[in-house]
């Protein structure tokens, strides 16, 4: 049987066709594979996009569930500012509490030192707890010396209330008045005993842990403010000399106008020359600190009468051991406030002359304080205090008619 008879054609063209067919099949197979990969790759990319979107959504839901919705950012900012404000107020309150505790500690130390030194303890120092509960308008400390008994009596006879009237002044008007004096170099000596006897009679002294002496006025002033701030919670603390006439009601009304101000230093502001020459009155041993010879002091209140607010008295009390003292008391006080945020108030009614105060009173402008500049106080104050009081006084009922 031949090949032809069985249906097989040995023609070479038939063999080529088979090869092409095989290649075509392989090509189709590869094309199918490519097409299949393409179909599967696109959904995968879409799945990734969908998954990412779902992840963002889930994260947003998570943030919202935890209270972190971006819409709440503004509210949270307000809450944070409110919290900061409350914290600031709490810190200020804490500062005031610490300041009060430090002043109470200073008073307690003064009592302990008096006991250790064997010095008599002032009645004011014995009861700081009772006085500390009351709020006062002002504490008026009248600077005096052992030799000034007649001056004190002239003040008692004119502008300083006595006995029950003075106590009523404290209770109803919140005005405390005391003669301020320390101790002699020989504690318990005749000078101290004389003051103790006078205090038993009048009850108007504030005894300081301080040794008296003219060159120690700066130290006495510092001790006075520290002690007064520890004993009485007042808006203002006043220092006045015992040869100056004062209208207490007018002083109270003047200070009350500045009651809302935090750091206030009130007086007749001046700027005198720095005296480098030895032997002259008001000589400044540390004159070189103020620059070249002929320079003037910085502005400060004249020493006859000035007032400071509670914050400044507290500052003196807390820092009394590091505050520097110059020869002159008024310069010293002014130097303590140079680097502080203090408002200096120059009020000329606190330094009227004894010739000016009369016509000012007649015109309705009653002076707070009157004295003679030439004497740094009222000249011959023991003899003239009553006359100045008669001409320049605010009237007997002024103190009780003031609101």
mmCIF file of C-alpha atoms in Angstrom:
data_model
loop_
_atom_site.group_PDB
_atom_site.id
_atom_site.type_symbol
_atom_site.label_atom_id
_atom_site.label_comp_id
_atom_site.label_asym_id
_atom_site.label_seq_id
_atom_site.Cartn_x
_atom_site.Cartn_y
_atom_site.Cartn_z
ATOM 1 C CA UNK A 1 0.000 0.000 0.000
ATOM 2 C CA UNK A 2 1.318 3.299 -0.899
ATOM 3 C CA UNK A 3 1.328 6.469 1.310
ATOM 4 C CA UNK A 4 -1.091 8.148 -0.930
ATOM 5 C CA UNK A 5 -3.612 5.361 -0.680
ATOM 6 C CA UNK A 6 -3.735 5.787 3.129
ATOM 7 C CA UNK A 7 -4.484 9.570 2.999
ATOM 8 C CA UNK A 8 -1.036 10.741 3.935
ATOM 9 C CA UNK A 9 0.600 13.260 1.738
ATOM 10 C CA UNK A 10 4.349 13.262 2.051
ATOM 11 C CA UNK A 11 4.348 16.811 0.602
ATOM 12 C CA UNK A 12 6.725 19.138 2.552
ATOM 13 C CA UNK A 13 4.055 21.903 2.571
ATOM 14 C CA UNK A 14 1.965 19.722 4.888
ATOM 15 C CA UNK A 15 4.812 19.576 7.437
ATOM 16 C CA UNK A 16 5.224 23.374 7.419
ATOM 17 C CA UNK A 17 1.560 23.815 8.119
ATOM 18 C CA UNK A 18 1.800 21.668 11.183
ATOM 19 C CA UNK A 19 4.721 23.682 12.494
ATOM 20 C CA UNK A 20 2.884 26.935 11.994
ATOM 21 C CA UNK A 21 -0.094 25.478 13.746
ATOM 22 C CA UNK A 22 2.050 24.522 16.717
ATOM 23 C CA UNK A 23 3.633 27.981 16.886
ATOM 24 C CA UNK A 24 0.218 29.557 16.618
ATOM 25 C CA UNK A 25 -1.005 27.504 19.559
ATOM 26 C CA UNK A 26 1.982 28.490 21.641
ATOM 27 C CA UNK A 27 1.456 32.141 20.735
ATOM 28 C CA UNK A 28 -2.194 31.948 21.685
ATOM 29 C CA UNK A 29 -1.254 30.343 24.950
ATOM 30 C CA UNK A 30 1.205 33.174 25.772
ATOM 31 C CA UNK A 31 -1.327 35.802 24.751
ATOM 32 C CA UNK A 32 -3.839 34.142 27.005
ATOM 33 C CA UNK A 33 -1.406 34.188 29.892
ATOM 34 C CA UNK A 34 -0.698 37.900 29.353
ATOM 35 C CA UNK A 35 -4.366 38.680 29.131
ATOM 36 C CA UNK A 36 -5.030 36.655 32.273
ATOM 37 C CA UNK A 37 -2.310 38.543 34.237
ATOM 38 C CA UNK A 38 -3.728 41.860 33.099
ATOM 39 C CA UNK A 39 -7.167 40.934 34.304
ATOM 40 C CA UNK A 40 -5.882 39.945 37.704
ATOM 41 C CA UNK A 41 -3.509 42.913 38.134
ATOM 42 C CA UNK A 42 -6.146 45.646 37.721
ATOM 43 C CA UNK A 43 -8.429 44.341 40.456
ATOM 44 C CA UNK A 44 -5.397 44.025 42.754
ATOM 45 C CA UNK A 45 -4.577 47.713 42.270
ATOM 46 C CA UNK A 46 -8.176 48.608 42.840
ATOM 47 C CA UNK A 47 -8.188 46.466 45.967
ATOM 48 C CA UNK A 48 -5.156 48.360 47.261
ATOM 49 C CA UNK A 49 -6.872 51.696 46.614
ATOM 50 C CA UNK A 50 -10.026 50.519 48.321
ATOM 51 C CA UNK A 51 -8.013 49.138 51.236
ATOM 52 C CA UNK A 52 -6.156 52.433 51.627
ATOM 53 C CA UNK A 53 -9.420 54.377 51.588
ATOM 54 C CA UNK A 54 -10.905 51.993 54.129
ATOM 55 C CA UNK A 55 -7.794 52.405 56.297
ATOM 56 C CA UNK A 56 -8.091 56.211 56.264
ATOM 57 C CA UNK A 57 -11.738 55.940 57.134
ATOM 58 C CA UNK A 58 -10.997 53.511 59.965
ATOM 59 C CA UNK A 59 -8.268 55.858 61.285
ATOM 60 C CA UNK A 60 -10.676 58.796 61.178
ATOM 61 C CA UNK A 61 -13.283 56.775 63.016
ATOM 62 C CA UNK A 62 -10.638 55.825 65.557
ATOM 63 C CA UNK A 63 -9.655 59.488 66.065
ATOM 64 C CA UNK A 64 -13.270 60.505 66.462
ATOM 65 C CA UNK A 65 -13.881 57.694 68.936
ATOM 66 C CA UNK A 66 -10.912 58.940 70.977
ATOM 67 C CA UNK A 67 -12.190 62.526 70.958
ATOM 68 C CA UNK A 68 -9.692 63.772 68.368
ATOM 69 C CA UNK A 69 -12.093 64.916 65.726
ATOM 70 C CA UNK A 70 -10.434 67.831 63.848
ATOM 71 C CA UNK A 71 -13.659 69.736 64.359
ATOM 72 C CA UNK A 72 -12.924 69.753 68.091
ATOM 73 C CA UNK A 73 -9.485 71.400 67.738
ATOM 74 C CA UNK A 74 -10.876 74.908 68.235
ATOM 75 C CA UNK A 75 -12.769 73.819 71.329
ATOM 76 C CA UNK A 76 -9.643 72.137 72.697
ATOM 77 C CA UNK A 77 -7.626 75.335 72.105
ATOM 78 C CA UNK A 78 -10.127 77.301 74.150
ATOM 79 C CA UNK A 79 -9.985 74.660 76.881
ATOM 80 C CA UNK A 80 -6.180 74.841 76.946
ATOM 81 C CA UNK A 81 -6.197 78.649 77.223
ATOM 82 C CA UNK A 82 -8.759 78.425 80.007
ATOM 83 C CA UNK A 83 -6.614 75.879 81.821
ATOM 84 C CA UNK A 84 -3.517 78.090 81.447
ATOM 85 C CA UNK A 85 -5.450 81.037 82.909
ATOM 86 C CA UNK A 86 -6.618 78.947 85.864
ATOM 87 C CA UNK A 87 -3.070 77.720 86.440
ATOM 88 C CA UNK A 88 -1.740 81.304 86.361
ATOM 89 C CA UNK A 89 -4.344 82.390 88.929
ATOM 90 C CA UNK A 90 -3.466 79.427 91.119
ATOM 91 C CA UNK A 91 0.224 80.361 90.983
ATOM 92 C CA UNK A 92 -0.570 83.955 91.971
ATOM 93 C CA UNK A 93 -2.668 82.739 94.890
ATOM 94 C CA UNK A 94 0.140 80.421 95.938
ATOM 95 C CA UNK A 95 2.650 83.288 95.777
ATOM 96 C CA UNK A 96 0.466 85.409 98.062
ATOM 97 C CA UNK A 97 0.072 82.501 100.478
ATOM 98 C CA UNK A 98 3.827 81.959 100.585
ATOM 99 C CA UNK A 99 4.355 85.695 101.128
ATOM 100 C CA UNK A 100 1.904 85.709 104.057
ATOM 101 C CA UNK A 101 3.560 82.653 105.584
ATOM 102 C CA UNK A 102 6.979 84.279 105.282
ATOM 103 C CA UNK A 103 5.699 87.398 107.042
ATOM 104 C CA UNK A 104 4.176 85.300 109.830
ATOM 105 C CA UNK A 105 7.483 83.501 110.140
ATOM 106 C CA UNK A 106 9.272 86.851 110.436
ATOM 107 C CA UNK A 107 6.940 87.872 113.259
ATOM 108 C CA UNK A 108 7.488 84.560 115.043
ATOM 109 C CA UNK A 109 11.251 84.961 114.745
ATOM 110 C CA UNK A 110 10.980 88.455 116.220
ATOM 111 C CA UNK A 111 9.175 87.038 119.246
ATOM 112 C CA UNK A 112 11.758 84.271 119.653
ATOM 113 C CA UNK A 113 14.638 86.733 119.386
ATOM 114 C CA UNK A 114 12.995 88.925 122.015
ATOM 115 C CA UNK A 115 12.715 85.964 124.349
ATOM 116 C CA UNK A 116 16.307 84.852 123.725
ATOM 117 C CA UNK A 117 17.680 88.391 124.176
ATOM 118 C CA UNK A 118 15.608 88.988 127.268
ATOM 119 C CA UNK A 119 13.931 92.024 125.700
ATOM 120 C CA UNK A 120 10.341 92.979 126.584
ATOM 121 C CA UNK A 121 7.845 91.727 124.044
ATOM 122 C CA UNK A 122 5.422 94.236 122.556
ATOM 123 C CA UNK A 123 1.738 93.412 122.942
ATOM 124 C CA UNK A 124 1.457 93.591 119.158
ATOM 125 C CA UNK A 125 4.078 90.887 118.775
ATOM 126 C CA UNK A 126 2.323 88.636 121.274
ATOM 127 C CA UNK A 127 -0.878 88.366 119.245
ATOM 128 C CA UNK A 128 -0.041 88.303 115.538
ATOM 129 C CA UNK A 129 -2.728 85.678 114.922
ATOM 130 C CA UNK A 130 -5.537 87.959 116.110
ATOM 131 C CA UNK A 131 -4.363 90.972 114.156
ATOM 132 C CA UNK A 132 -3.592 88.932 111.043
ATOM 133 C CA UNK A 133 -7.257 87.992 110.544
ATOM 134 C CA UNK A 134 -8.337 91.612 110.102
ATOM 135 C CA UNK A 135 -7.878 93.707 106.958
ATOM 136 C CA UNK A 136 -6.747 97.302 107.496
ATOM 137 C CA UNK A 137 -6.522 100.368 105.288
ATOM 138 C CA UNK A 138 -3.196 101.602 106.625
ATOM 139 C CA UNK A 139 -0.650 101.274 109.384
ATOM 140 C CA UNK A 140 0.878 104.618 110.407
ATOM 141 C CA UNK A 141 4.255 104.248 112.083
ATOM 142 C CA UNK A 142 5.422 107.439 113.816
ATOM 143 C CA UNK A 143 9.202 107.369 114.024
ATOM 144 C CA UNK A 144 10.385 108.498 117.446
ATOM 145 C CA UNK A 145 13.397 108.377 119.780
ATOM 146 C CA UNK A 146 14.036 107.941 123.502
ATOM 147 C CA UNK A 147 14.576 111.687 123.938
ATOM 148 C CA UNK A 148 11.333 112.668 122.180
ATOM 149 C CA UNK A 149 8.783 112.266 124.992
ATOM 150 C CA UNK A 150 7.533 115.848 124.615
ATOM 151 C CA UNK A 151 7.182 115.455 120.864
ATOM 152 C CA UNK A 152 5.061 112.355 121.376
ATOM 153 C CA UNK A 153 2.853 114.186 123.850
ATOM 154 C CA UNK A 154 2.365 117.052 121.372
ATOM 155 C CA UNK A 155 1.238 114.524 118.743
ATOM 156 C CA UNK A 156 -1.123 112.816 121.208
ATOM 157 C CA UNK A 157 -2.622 116.192 122.066
ATOM 158 C CA UNK A 158 -3.358 117.064 118.429
ATOM 159 C CA UNK A 159 -3.681 114.661 115.513
ATOM 160 C CA UNK A 160 -3.313 111.192 117.076
ATOM 161 C CA UNK A 161 -6.513 109.817 118.703
ATOM 162 C CA UNK A 162 -6.130 108.387 122.195
ATOM 163 C CA UNK A 163 -7.555 105.547 124.263
ATOM 164 C CA UNK A 164 -10.902 104.158 123.134
ATOM 165 C CA UNK A 165 -11.043 106.553 120.217
ATOM 166 C CA UNK A 166 -7.831 105.055 118.804
ATOM 167 C CA UNK A 167 -9.212 101.546 119.219
ATOM 168 C CA UNK A 168 -12.428 102.623 117.511
ATOM 169 C CA UNK A 169 -10.322 104.019 114.673
ATOM 170 C CA UNK A 170 -8.771 100.590 114.159
ATOM 171 C CA UNK A 171 -12.066 98.728 114.329
ATOM 172 C CA UNK A 172 -14.249 101.040 112.241
ATOM 173 C CA UNK A 173 -11.797 102.707 109.853
ATOM 174 C CA UNK A 174 -9.030 100.124 109.656
ATOM 175 C CA UNK A 175 -6.359 102.647 110.644
ATOM 176 C CA UNK A 176 -3.577 101.544 112.989
ATOM 177 C CA UNK A 177 -1.313 104.167 114.596
ATOM 178 C CA UNK A 178 1.805 103.462 116.646
ATOM 179 C CA UNK A 179 4.939 105.233 117.794
ATOM 180 C CA UNK A 180 7.830 103.178 116.475
ATOM 181 C CA UNK A 181 10.953 102.675 118.564
ATOM 182 C CA UNK A 182 13.600 100.019 119.141
ATOM 183 C CA UNK A 183 15.771 99.339 122.178
ATOM 184 C CA UNK A 184 18.769 100.987 123.766
ATOM 185 C CA UNK A 185 22.288 99.603 123.490
ATOM 186 C CA UNK A 186 21.905 98.279 127.047
ATOM 187 C CA UNK A 187 18.736 96.234 126.871
ATOM 188 C CA UNK A 188 16.510 96.700 129.900
ATOM 189 C CA UNK A 189 18.257 99.910 130.932
ATOM 190 C CA UNK A 190 16.674 103.146 132.123
ATOM 191 C CA UNK A 191 15.724 104.274 128.630
ATOM 192 C CA UNK A 192 13.888 101.059 127.869
ATOM 193 C CA UNK A 193 12.117 101.108 131.224
ATOM 194 C CA UNK A 194 10.910 104.667 130.566
ATOM 195 C CA UNK A 195 9.372 103.607 127.249
ATOM 196 C CA UNK A 196 7.762 100.582 128.890
ATOM 197 C CA UNK A 197 6.147 102.787 131.509
ATOM 198 C CA UNK A 198 4.910 105.200 128.827
ATOM 199 C CA UNK A 199 3.523 102.283 126.826
ATOM 200 C CA UNK A 200 1.642 100.954 129.838
ATOM 201 C CA UNK A 201 -0.028 104.352 130.145
ATOM 202 C CA UNK A 202 -0.909 104.951 126.494
ATOM 203 C CA UNK A 203 -0.564 101.565 124.761
ATOM 204 C CA UNK A 204 0.525 103.202 121.512
ATOM 205 C CA UNK A 205 4.035 101.819 120.881
ATOM 206 C CA UNK A 206 5.431 99.324 118.419
ATOM 207 C CA UNK A 207 8.743 98.043 119.772
ATOM 208 C CA UNK A 208 11.237 96.816 117.196
ATOM 209 C CA UNK A 209 14.140 94.412 117.415
ATOM 210 C CA UNK A 210 16.501 97.256 116.640
ATOM 211 C CA UNK A 211 19.138 99.261 118.504
ATOM 212 C CA UNK A 212 18.309 102.981 118.339
ATOM 213 C CA UNK A 213 20.747 105.481 116.828
ATOM 214 C CA UNK A 214 20.580 108.319 114.299
ATOM 215 C CA UNK A 215 22.969 106.567 111.931
ATOM 216 C CA UNK A 216 20.756 103.485 112.063
ATOM 217 C CA UNK A 217 17.599 105.042 110.619
ATOM 218 C CA UNK A 218 17.864 103.003 107.417
ATOM 219 C CA UNK A 219 17.995 99.761 109.377
ATOM 220 C CA UNK A 220 15.118 100.931 111.590
ATOM 221 C CA UNK A 221 12.959 101.733 108.565
ATOM 222 C CA UNK A 222 13.569 98.292 107.106
ATOM 223 C CA UNK A 223 12.735 96.595 110.410
ATOM 224 C CA UNK A 224 9.607 98.715 110.816
ATOM 225 C CA UNK A 225 8.125 97.777 107.447
ATOM 226 C CA UNK A 226 9.008 94.096 107.889
ATOM 227 C CA UNK A 227 7.477 93.995 111.382
ATOM 228 C CA UNK A 228 4.355 95.984 110.483
ATOM 229 C CA UNK A 229 3.708 93.806 107.425
ATOM 230 C CA UNK A 230 3.988 90.704 109.604
ATOM 231 C CA UNK A 231 1.588 92.030 112.253
ATOM 232 C CA UNK A 232 -1.111 93.784 110.240
ATOM 233 C CA UNK A 233 -2.596 92.922 106.863
ATOM 234 C CA UNK A 234 -2.983 96.429 105.477
ATOM 235 C CA UNK A 235 -3.237 98.022 102.051
ATOM 236 C CA UNK A 236 -0.618 100.655 102.946
ATOM 237 C CA UNK A 237 2.203 101.164 105.422
ATOM 238 C CA UNK A 238 3.111 104.740 106.310
ATOM 239 C CA UNK A 239 6.205 106.167 107.954
ATOM 240 C CA UNK A 240 6.069 109.694 109.417
ATOM 241 C CA UNK A 241 8.360 111.633 111.750
ATOM 242 C CA UNK A 242 7.132 112.755 115.177
ATOM 243 C CA UNK A 243 7.687 116.465 114.376
ATOM 244 C CA UNK A 244 5.281 116.491 111.390
ATOM 245 C CA UNK A 245 1.602 117.429 111.473
ATOM 246 C CA UNK A 246 -0.711 114.912 109.781
ATOM 247 C CA UNK A 247 -4.396 115.003 108.893
ATOM 248 C CA UNK A 248 -5.279 111.330 109.261
ATOM 249 C CA UNK A 249 -8.644 111.412 107.444
ATOM 250 C CA UNK A 250 -7.107 113.197 104.463
ATOM 251 C CA UNK A 251 -4.208 110.740 104.442
ATOM 252 C CA UNK A 252 -6.633 107.813 104.427
ATOM 253 C CA UNK A 253 -8.695 109.311 101.588
ATOM 254 C CA UNK A 254 -5.533 109.996 99.569
ATOM 255 C CA UNK A 255 -4.235 106.449 99.909
ATOM 256 C CA UNK A 256 -7.663 104.921 99.250
ATOM 257 C CA UNK A 257 -7.585 106.391 95.731
ATOM 258 C CA UNK A 258 -4.608 104.147 94.949
ATOM 259 C CA UNK A 259 -5.975 101.049 96.642
ATOM 260 C CA UNK A 260 -6.359 98.992 93.468
ATOM 261 C CA UNK A 261 -2.765 99.521 92.355
ATOM 262 C CA UNK A 262 -0.335 96.702 93.199
ATOM 263 C CA UNK A 263 3.100 98.328 93.730
ATOM 264 C CA UNK A 264 2.763 101.942 94.849
ATOM 265 C CA UNK A 265 5.321 104.299 96.409
ATOM 266 C CA UNK A 266 3.725 107.601 97.480
ATOM 267 C CA UNK A 267 5.390 110.756 98.747
ATOM 268 C CA UNK A 268 6.918 114.073 97.772
ATOM 269 C CA UNK A 269 9.487 112.939 95.231
ATOM 270 C CA UNK A 270 12.825 114.722 95.113
ATOM 271 C CA UNK A 271 16.330 114.303 93.729
ATOM 272 C CA UNK A 272 18.924 116.082 95.868
ATOM 273 C CA UNK A 273 22.688 116.255 95.357
ATOM 274 C CA UNK A 274 24.958 113.435 96.477
ATOM 275 C CA UNK A 275 27.157 115.036 99.143
ATOM 276 C CA UNK A 276 30.693 113.652 99.001
ATOM 277 C CA UNK A 277 32.266 116.085 101.474
ATOM 278 C CA UNK A 278 32.824 114.657 104.932
ATOM 279 C CA UNK A 279 31.442 116.462 107.951
ATOM 280 C CA UNK A 280 28.427 117.987 106.216
ATOM 281 C CA UNK A 281 24.855 117.020 107.032
ATOM 282 C CA UNK A 282 23.517 114.168 104.893
ATOM 283 C CA UNK A 283 27.029 113.137 103.829
ATOM 284 C CA UNK A 284 26.967 110.037 101.619
ATOM 285 C CA UNK A 285 29.969 107.769 102.336
ATOM 286 C CA UNK A 286 29.182 105.714 99.232
ATOM 287 C CA UNK A 287 28.979 108.753 96.960
ATOM 288 C CA UNK A 288 31.207 107.070 94.347
ATOM 289 C CA UNK A 289 28.390 104.636 93.524
ATOM 290 C CA UNK A 290 26.319 107.477 92.111
ATOM 291 C CA UNK A 291 28.785 108.507 89.428
ATOM 292 C CA UNK A 292 30.868 111.636 89.141
ATOM 293 C CA UNK A 293 31.047 114.266 91.885
ATOM 294 C CA UNK A 294 28.115 116.661 91.697
ATOM 295 C CA UNK A 295 25.617 114.054 90.540
ATOM 296 C CA UNK A 296 22.128 113.802 92.005
ATOM 297 C CA UNK A 297 20.275 110.917 93.604
ATOM 298 C CA UNK A 298 17.562 109.031 91.778
ATOM 299 C CA UNK A 299 13.977 110.095 92.499
ATOM 300 C CA UNK A 300 12.810 109.144 95.979
ATOM 301 C CA UNK A 301 10.250 110.317 98.529
ATOM 302 C CA UNK A 302 11.316 112.848 101.142
ATOM 303 C CA UNK A 303 11.707 111.253 104.556
ATOM 304 C CA UNK A 304 9.162 113.270 106.563
ATOM 305 C CA UNK A 305 6.243 111.130 105.347
ATOM 306 C CA UNK A 306 5.813 108.443 102.706
ATOM 307 C CA UNK A 307 3.654 105.388 102.123
ATOM 308 C CA UNK A 308 4.156 102.067 100.365
ATOM 309 C CA UNK A 309 1.633 99.433 99.329
ATOM 310 C CA UNK A 310 1.387 95.964 100.805
ATOM 311 C CA UNK A 311 3.335 94.264 98.009
ATOM 312 C CA UNK A 312 6.335 96.515 98.601
ATOM 313 C CA UNK A 313 6.212 96.023 102.376
ATOM 314 C CA UNK A 314 6.118 92.260 101.762
ATOM 315 C CA UNK A 315 9.099 92.575 99.423
ATOM 316 C CA UNK A 316 11.077 94.366 102.158
ATOM 317 C CA UNK A 317 10.046 91.769 104.732
ATOM 318 C CA UNK A 318 11.112 88.824 102.573
ATOM 319 C CA UNK A 319 14.382 90.352 101.347
ATOM 320 C CA UNK A 320 15.376 92.367 104.413
ATOM 321 C CA UNK A 321 18.603 90.430 104.957
ATOM 322 C CA UNK A 322 20.009 91.309 101.513
ATOM 323 C CA UNK A 323 18.744 94.882 101.054
ATOM 324 C CA UNK A 324 21.566 97.422 101.091
ATOM 325 C CA UNK A 325 21.450 100.443 103.440
ATOM 326 C CA UNK A 326 22.795 103.870 102.532
ATOM 327 C CA UNK A 327 23.524 106.610 105.042
ATOM 328 C CA UNK A 328 20.236 108.419 104.441
ATOM 329 C CA UNK A 329 17.003 106.606 105.189
ATOM 330 C CA UNK A 330 14.879 108.143 102.423
ATOM 331 C CA UNK A 331 17.545 107.402 99.789
ATOM 332 C CA UNK A 332 17.801 103.844 101.081
ATOM 333 C CA UNK A 333 14.085 103.190 100.688
ATOM 334 C CA UNK A 334 14.079 104.617 97.174
ATOM 335 C CA UNK A 335 17.058 102.454 96.191
ATOM 336 C CA UNK A 336 15.171 99.268 97.100
ATOM 337 C CA UNK A 337 12.535 99.998 94.471
ATOM 338 C CA UNK A 338 14.804 101.066 91.593
ATOM 339 C CA UNK A 339 14.831 97.676 89.874
ATOM 340 C CA UNK A 340 11.181 96.861 90.594
ATOM 341 C CA UNK A 341 8.012 97.574 88.641
ATOM 342 C CA UNK A 342 6.911 100.303 91.058
ATOM 343 C CA UNK A 343 4.665 103.294 90.410
ATOM 344 C CA UNK A 344 6.148 106.447 91.952
ATOM 345 C CA UNK A 345 3.382 108.890 92.910
ATOM 346 C CA UNK A 346 4.497 112.457 93.567
ATOM 347 C CA UNK A 347 1.817 114.032 95.792
ATOM 348 C CA UNK A 348 2.725 117.514 97.002
ATOM 349 C CA UNK A 349 -0.072 117.535 99.584
ATOM 350 C CA UNK A 350 2.194 115.285 101.642
ATOM 351 C CA UNK A 351 4.747 118.069 102.133
ATOM 352 C CA UNK A 352 2.990 121.395 102.674
ATOM 353 C CA UNK A 353 4.774 124.220 104.476
ATOM 354 C CA UNK A 354 3.369 125.424 107.790
ATOM 355 C CA UNK A 355 2.668 128.792 106.179
ATOM 356 C CA UNK A 356 0.971 127.323 103.116
ATOM 357 C CA UNK A 357 -1.229 124.771 104.828
ATOM 358 C CA UNK A 358 -3.504 127.376 106.409
ATOM 359 C CA UNK A 359 -4.683 129.104 103.244
ATOM 360 C CA UNK A 360 -4.895 125.750 101.466
ATOM 361 C CA UNK A 361 -7.201 124.479 104.213
ATOM 362 C CA UNK A 362 -9.308 127.633 103.917
ATOM 363 C CA UNK A 363 -9.575 126.999 100.174
ATOM 364 C CA UNK A 364 -10.772 123.460 100.805
ATOM 365 C CA UNK A 365 -7.495 121.775 99.831
ATOM 366 C CA UNK A 366 -6.508 120.309 103.173
ATOM 367 C CA UNK A 367 -2.905 119.119 103.290
ATOM 368 C CA UNK A 368 -2.029 115.575 104.303
ATOM 369 C CA UNK A 369 1.158 116.628 106.087
ATOM 370 C CA UNK A 370 2.730 119.942 107.054
ATOM 371 C CA UNK A 371 6.252 120.865 108.218
ATOM 372 C CA UNK A 372 9.056 123.350 107.691
ATOM 373 C CA UNK A 373 11.619 122.402 105.063
ATOM 374 C CA UNK A 374 14.344 124.348 106.852
ATOM 375 C CA UNK A 375 13.996 122.130 109.912
ATOM 376 C CA UNK A 376 13.030 118.899 108.075
ATOM 377 C CA UNK A 377 10.014 118.986 110.371
ATOM 378 C CA UNK A 378 8.029 121.607 112.259
ATOM 379 C CA UNK A 379 10.520 123.979 113.780
ATOM 380 C CA UNK A 380 10.149 123.842 117.577
ATOM 381 C CA UNK A 381 7.380 121.296 117.103
ATOM 382 C CA UNK A 382 6.692 120.829 120.820
ATOM 383 C CA UNK A 383 5.676 124.474 121.150
ATOM 384 C CA UNK A 384 4.101 124.911 117.698
ATOM 385 C CA UNK A 385 2.258 121.649 117.004
ATOM 386 C CA UNK A 386 -1.010 122.840 118.545
ATOM 387 C CA UNK A 387 -0.907 126.088 116.568
ATOM 388 C CA UNK A 388 -0.264 124.263 113.279
ATOM 389 C CA UNK A 389 -3.075 121.849 114.129
ATOM 390 C CA UNK A 390 -5.449 124.741 114.798
ATOM 391 C CA UNK A 391 -4.622 126.506 111.528
ATOM 392 C CA UNK A 392 -4.099 123.524 109.221
ATOM 393 C CA UNK A 393 -6.130 120.728 110.816
ATOM 394 C CA UNK A 394 -8.978 119.036 108.950
ATOM 395 C CA UNK A 395 -11.468 119.432 111.796
ATOM 396 C CA UNK A 396 -12.367 117.191 114.704
ATOM 397 C CA UNK A 397 -15.185 115.357 112.943
ATOM 398 C CA UNK A 398 -13.434 114.811 109.600
ATOM 399 C CA UNK A 399 -12.050 111.441 110.631
ATOM 400 C CA UNK A 400 -15.450 110.005 111.470
ATOM 401 C CA UNK A 401 -17.323 111.569 108.588
ATOM 402 C CA UNK A 402 -15.012 109.989 105.990
ATOM 403 C CA UNK A 403 -16.576 106.946 104.291
#
